[in-house]
PDB file of C-alpha atoms in Angstrom:
ATOM      1  CA  MET A 152      40.522-174.793 185.530  1.00  0.00           C
ATOM      2  CA  LEU A 153      42.378-171.595 186.339  1.00  0.00           C
ATOM      3  CA  ASP A 154      43.006-171.345 190.059  1.00  0.00           C
ATOM      4  CA  THR A 155      42.770-167.895 191.549  1.00  0.00           C
ATOM      5  CA  MET A 156      43.586-166.418 194.909  1.00  0.00           C
ATOM      6  CA  THR A 157      39.873-165.647 195.358  1.00  0.00           C
ATOM      7  CA  ARG A 158      38.989-169.328 194.927  1.00  0.00           C
ATOM      8  CA  TYR A 159      41.614-170.375 197.456  1.00  0.00           C
ATOM      9  CA  LEU A 160      40.371-167.832 199.981  1.00  0.00           C
ATOM     10  CA  ALA A 161      36.702-168.818 199.525  1.00  0.00           C
ATOM     11  CA  GLY A 162      37.119-171.506 202.193  1.00  0.00           C
ATOM     12  CA  ILE A 163      37.823-168.868 204.851  1.00  0.00           C
ATOM     13  CA  ALA A 164      34.507-168.092 206.569  1.00  0.00           C
ATOM     14  CA  SER A 165      35.340-164.654 207.944  1.00  0.00           C
ATOM     15  CA  GLU A 166      35.286-161.809 205.387  1.00  0.00           C
ATOM     16  CA  LYS A 167      37.664-159.849 207.605  1.00  0.00           C
ATOM     17  CA  ASP A 168      40.157-162.742 207.603  1.00  0.00           C
ATOM     18  CA  ARG A 169      39.824-163.151 203.809  1.00  0.00           C
ATOM     19  CA  GLN A 170      40.582-159.452 203.296  1.00  0.00           C
ATOM     20  CA  ALA A 171      43.586-159.580 205.637  1.00  0.00           C
ATOM     21  CA  LEU A 172      44.999-162.625 203.832  1.00  0.00           C
ATOM     22  CA  ARG A 173      44.315-161.054 200.427  1.00  0.00           C
ATOM     23  CA  ALA A 174      46.404-157.998 201.384  1.00  0.00           C
ATOM     24  CA  VAL A 175      49.324-160.214 202.398  1.00  0.00           C
ATOM     25  CA  LEU A 176      49.118-162.669 199.488  1.00  0.00           C
ATOM     26  CA  GLN A 177      48.267-160.273 196.624  1.00  0.00           C
ATOM     27  CA  PRO A 178      51.848-159.107 195.870  1.00  0.00           C
ATOM     28  CA  ILE A 179      53.156-162.683 195.949  1.00  0.00           C
ATOM     29  CA  VAL A 180      50.385-164.094 193.761  1.00  0.00           C
ATOM     30  CA  ASP A 181      50.758-161.197 191.312  1.00  0.00           C
ATOM     31  CA  ARG A 182      54.493-161.854 190.875  1.00  0.00           C
ATOM     32  CA  MET A 183      53.858-165.564 190.370  1.00  0.00           C
ATOM     33  CA  SER A 184      51.246-164.858 187.656  1.00  0.00           C
ATOM     34  CA  SER A 185      53.283-162.050 186.018  1.00  0.00           C
ATOM     35  CA  GLN A 186      56.932-162.842 185.290  1.00  0.00           C
ATOM     36  CA  GLY A 187      59.538-163.241 182.599  1.00  0.00           C
ATOM     37  CA  LEU A 188      60.210-166.759 181.348  1.00  0.00           C
ATOM     38  CA  THR A 189      63.177-165.919 179.090  1.00  0.00           C
ATOM     39  CA  SER A 190      65.840-163.219 179.124  1.00  0.00           C
ATOM     40  CA  ALA A 191      65.030-160.016 177.234  1.00  0.00           C
ATOM     41  CA  GLY A 192      68.701-159.547 176.390  1.00  0.00           C
ATOM     42  CA  LEU A 193      68.329-155.782 176.868  1.00  0.00           C
ATOM     43  CA  ALA A 194      70.993-153.751 175.086  1.00  0.00           C
ATOM     44  CA  ILE A 195      71.596-150.235 173.837  1.00  0.00           C
ATOM     45  CA  LYS A 196      70.046-149.400 170.483  1.00  0.00           C
ATOM     46  CA  ALA A 197      72.816-148.955 167.889  1.00  0.00           C
ATOM     47  CA  GLY A 198      74.356-145.562 167.214  1.00  0.00           C
ATOM     48  CA  GLY A 199      74.851-144.059 170.693  1.00  0.00           C
ATOM     49  CA  SER A 200      71.134-144.014 171.359  1.00  0.00           C
ATOM     50  CA  ALA A 201      69.145-142.915 174.385  1.00  0.00           C
ATOM     51  CA  LEU A 202      66.980-146.024 173.844  1.00  0.00           C
ATOM     52  CA  ALA A 203      67.316-149.622 174.957  1.00  0.00           C
ATOM     53  CA  LYS A 204      66.012-152.553 172.918  1.00  0.00           C
ATOM     54  CA  THR A 205      65.441-156.252 173.347  1.00  0.00           C
ATOM     55  CA  GLY A 206      68.135-158.634 172.163  1.00  0.00           C
ATOM     56  CA  SER A 207      68.324-160.995 169.209  1.00  0.00           C
ATOM     57  CA  ALA A 208      65.671-163.404 170.508  1.00  0.00           C
ATOM     58  CA  ALA A 209      62.031-162.816 171.404  1.00  0.00           C
ATOM     59  CA  TRP A 210      61.190-162.338 175.085  1.00  0.00           C
ATOM     60  CA  VAL A 211      58.479-164.599 176.534  1.00  0.00           C
ATOM     61  CA  GLY A 212      56.624-164.053 179.783  1.00  0.00           C
ATOM     62  CA  ILE A 213      53.333-164.313 181.602  1.00  0.00           C
ATOM     63  CA  ALA A 214      51.332-161.175 182.456  1.00  0.00           C
ATOM     64  CA  ASN A 215      48.348-161.673 184.728  1.00  0.00           C
ATOM     65  CA  GLY A 216      48.286-165.361 183.770  1.00  0.00           C
ATOM     66  CA  VAL A 217      48.395-164.668 179.994  1.00  0.00           C
ATOM     67  CA  LEU A 218      51.331-165.838 177.869  1.00  0.00           C
ATOM     68  CA  VAL A 219      52.887-162.822 176.074  1.00  0.00           C
ATOM     69  CA  THR A 220      55.878-162.196 173.840  1.00  0.00           C
ATOM     70  CA  VAL A 221      57.925-159.193 172.734  1.00  0.00           C
ATOM     71  CA  ALA A 222      59.722-159.543 169.410  1.00  0.00           C
ATOM     72  CA  ALA A 223      63.514-159.496 169.111  1.00  0.00           C
ATOM     73  CA  SER A 224      65.098-156.059 168.582  1.00  0.00           C
ATOM     74  CA  THR A 225      62.023-154.197 169.859  1.00  0.00           C
ATOM     75  CA  ASP A 226      62.734-150.627 170.997  1.00  0.00           C
ATOM     76  CA  MET A 227      61.847-150.027 174.624  1.00  0.00           C
ATOM     77  CA  PRO A 228      59.865-146.890 175.522  1.00  0.00           C
ATOM     78  CA  ALA A 229      61.923-143.710 175.847  1.00  0.00           C
ATOM     79  CA  LEU A 230      63.156-143.205 179.400  1.00  0.00           C
ATOM     80  CA  ALA A 231      61.288-140.437 181.195  1.00  0.00           C
ATOM     81  CA  GLY A 232      62.807-138.581 184.133  1.00  0.00           C
ATOM     82  CA  SER A 233      66.208-137.398 185.222  1.00  0.00           C
ATOM     83  CA  ILE A 234      68.931-138.440 187.639  1.00  0.00           C
ATOM     84  CA  SER A 235      71.091-135.981 189.584  1.00  0.00           C
ATOM     85  CA  ALA A 236      74.808-135.851 188.824  1.00  0.00           C
ATOM     86  CA  GLY A 237      76.621-138.794 190.400  1.00  0.00           C
ATOM     87  CA  ALA A 238      73.411-140.442 191.659  1.00  0.00           C
ATOM     88  CA  PHE A 239      72.012-143.891 190.773  1.00  0.00           C
ATOM     89  CA  ASN A 240      68.570-144.979 189.624  1.00  0.00           C
ATOM     90  CA  VAL A 241      66.661-147.724 187.818  1.00  0.00           C
ATOM     91  CA  PHE A 242      64.346-147.674 184.813  1.00  0.00           C
ATOM     92  CA  CYS A 243      62.055-150.713 184.642  1.00  0.00           C
ATOM     93  CA  PHE A 244      60.245-152.064 181.578  1.00  0.00           C
ATOM     94  CA  PHE A 245      56.928-153.855 182.063  1.00  0.00           C
ATOM     95  CA  VAL A 246      54.642-155.826 179.737  1.00  0.00           C
ATOM     96  CA  ASP A 247      50.890-156.178 180.213  1.00  0.00           C
ATOM     97  CA  SER A 248      48.659-159.032 179.052  1.00  0.00           C
ATOM     98  CA  ALA A 249      48.050-157.252 175.710  1.00  0.00           C
ATOM     99  CA  GLY A 250      51.818-157.116 175.053  1.00  0.00           C
ATOM    100  CA  VAL A 251      52.085-153.343 175.621  1.00  0.00           C
ATOM    101  CA  VAL A 252      55.492-152.309 176.981  1.00  0.00           C
ATOM    102  CA  THR A 253      55.713-149.431 179.473  1.00  0.00           C
ATOM    103  CA  SER A 254      58.485-148.018 181.641  1.00  0.00           C
ATOM    104  CA  ALA A 255      58.757-146.628 185.143  1.00  0.00           C
ATOM    105  CA  MET A 256      61.613-144.902 186.944  1.00  0.00           C
ATOM    106  CA  GLY A 257      62.613-145.677 190.514  1.00  0.00           C
ATOM    107  CA  THR A 258      63.710-143.205 193.185  1.00  0.00           C
ATOM    108  CA  GLU A 259      67.337-142.176 192.877  1.00  0.00           C
ATOM    109  CA  GLY A 260      69.897-142.738 195.567  1.00  0.00           C
ATOM    110  CA  ALA A 261      73.355-141.377 196.335  1.00  0.00           C
ATOM    111  CA  THR A 262      74.561-145.002 196.277  1.00  0.00           C
ATOM    112  CA  LEU A 263      73.344-148.050 194.404  1.00  0.00           C
ATOM    113  CA  ALA A 264      72.027-149.563 197.651  1.00  0.00           C
ATOM    114  CA  ALA A 265      69.918-146.442 198.286  1.00  0.00           C
ATOM    115  CA  VAL A 266      67.972-146.777 195.000  1.00  0.00           C
ATOM    116  CA  LYS A 267      64.280-147.645 195.393  1.00  0.00           C
ATOM    117  CA  PHE A 268      62.512-149.556 192.638  1.00  0.00           C
ATOM    118  CA  PRO A 269      59.162-148.208 191.419  1.00  0.00           C
ATOM    119  CA  GLN A 270      55.987-149.962 192.501  1.00  0.00           C
ATOM    120  CA  PHE A 271      55.411-152.759 189.998  1.00  0.00           C
ATOM    121  CA  PRO A 272      52.095-152.393 188.154  1.00  0.00           C
ATOM    122  CA  GLN A 273      49.693-155.172 189.073  1.00  0.00           C
ATOM    123  CA  GLY A 274      49.246-157.760 186.348  1.00  0.00           C
ATOM    124  CA  ASN A 275      52.386-156.665 184.455  1.00  0.00           C
ATOM    125  CA  ALA A 276      55.523-158.754 183.968  1.00  0.00           C
ATOM    126  CA  LEU A 277      58.951-157.199 184.435  1.00  0.00           C
ATOM    127  CA  LEU A 278      60.748-157.462 181.079  1.00  0.00           C
ATOM    128  CA  GLY A 279      63.992-156.016 182.468  1.00  0.00           C
ATOM    129  CA  PHE A 280      65.549-152.903 183.948  1.00  0.00           C
ATOM    130  CA  LEU A 281      68.476-150.537 183.563  1.00  0.00           C
ATOM    131  CA  VAL A 282      70.696-149.323 186.391  1.00  0.00           C
ATOM    132  CA  VAL A 283      71.993-145.884 185.408  1.00  0.00           C
ATOM    133  CA  THR A 284      74.552-143.517 186.905  1.00  0.00           C
ATOM    134  CA  TYR A 285      76.308-140.595 185.253  1.00  0.00           C
ATOM    135  CA  ALA A 286      78.900-138.056 186.409  1.00  0.00           C
ATOM    136  CA  SER A 287      76.690-135.257 185.053  1.00  0.00           C
ATOM    137  CA  ALA A 288      72.912-135.046 185.317  1.00  0.00           C
ATOM    138  CA  PHE A 289      71.207-137.799 183.285  1.00  0.00           C
ATOM    139  CA  THR A 290      68.079-136.913 181.319  1.00  0.00           C
ATOM    140  CA  GLY A 291      66.009-139.858 180.171  1.00  0.00           C
ATOM    141  CA  GLY A 292      65.266-139.931 176.453  1.00  0.00           C
ATOM    142  CA  THR A 293      68.080-137.422 175.778  1.00  0.00           C
ATOM    143  CA  THR A 294      71.362-138.541 177.367  1.00  0.00           C
ATOM    144  CA  PRO A 295      72.838-141.405 175.308  1.00  0.00           C
ATOM    145  CA  LEU A 296      72.973-144.611 177.318  1.00  0.00           C
ATOM    146  CA  ASP A 297      76.559-145.269 176.225  1.00  0.00           C
ATOM    147  CA  THR A 298      77.797-142.019 177.820  1.00  0.00           C
ATOM    148  CA  ALA A 299      76.228-142.944 181.142  1.00  0.00           C
ATOM    149  CA  THR A 300      77.255-146.017 183.107  1.00  0.00           C
ATOM    150  CA  THR A 301      74.373-148.346 182.297  1.00  0.00           C
ATOM    151  CA  ILE A 302      73.863-151.914 183.464  1.00  0.00           C
ATOM    152  CA  TYR A 303      71.283-153.936 181.537  1.00  0.00           C
ATOM    153  CA  CYS A 304      69.465-156.388 183.830  1.00  0.00           C
ATOM    154  CA  ASN A 305      67.338-159.247 182.524  1.00  0.00           C
ATOM    155  CA  PRO A 306      65.695-161.088 185.429  1.00  0.00           C
ATOM    156  CA  VAL A 307      63.877-164.326 184.703  1.00  0.00           C
ATOM    157  CA  GLY A 308      61.190-165.546 187.071  1.00  0.00           C
ATOM    158  CA  ALA A 309      59.312-163.908 189.888  1.00  0.00           C
ATOM    159  CA  PHE A 310      61.188-160.760 190.932  1.00  0.00           C
ATOM    160  CA  ASP A 311      59.863-157.798 192.895  1.00  0.00           C
ATOM    161  CA  PRO A 312      62.312-155.913 195.128  1.00  0.00           C
ATOM    162  CA  THR A 313      59.459-153.917 196.655  1.00  0.00           C
ATOM    163  CA  VAL A 314      58.191-157.067 198.425  1.00  0.00           C
ATOM    164  CA  VAL A 315      60.549-157.388 201.371  1.00  0.00           C
ATOM    165  CA  VAL A 316      60.458-159.073 204.764  1.00  0.00           C
TER     166      VAL A 316
END
C-alpha cells in the first residue's frame, strides 16, 4: 500500500488542524517522494556548447513516488534567462514522473551567497543544477558554458534549499 500524507493526516479530527499540518509538511513530503537516487554527472556538451548534458551513466530518481530515469548523455534543456555581468545565478534541471526534463533559473545575486534558488516544482525531482558567473553578461542558450565559470552540481537525495528553518 502506498502511504500518503493525506492518509497520515486522516486521523486528525479537526479540518483546520489537518490543513495547517498539510501546509507545513507538504514541502518535506514532496522532497522525500521526489529526489535523485544517482548522480546525473552533469557536464558541458562537447564543442564549447551552451548546453549541459548528463554524464556517461543513466540518472535514476523518484518523481512524485514514480521511479524515473534519464539516459546517459542526454542534452539538458537550453538555459533561458540572463545574468548580469559579474553576478551569480543557478539553473536547475527537474524531471517529472513522465521523465520530462525542464529547467528553471534562480534569482541572481552579487555574491554566491545572495543567489536564490527557484521554487521547486511539486512532484518533480531535481536532476542537478549549474552555478554560473561570468565577467560579462551571461545569456542562457547563447553564451558557451566553457567561457563562463560554471560549476556542475549533482545532488543525490532530498535537497531543496527553499525549505529553510
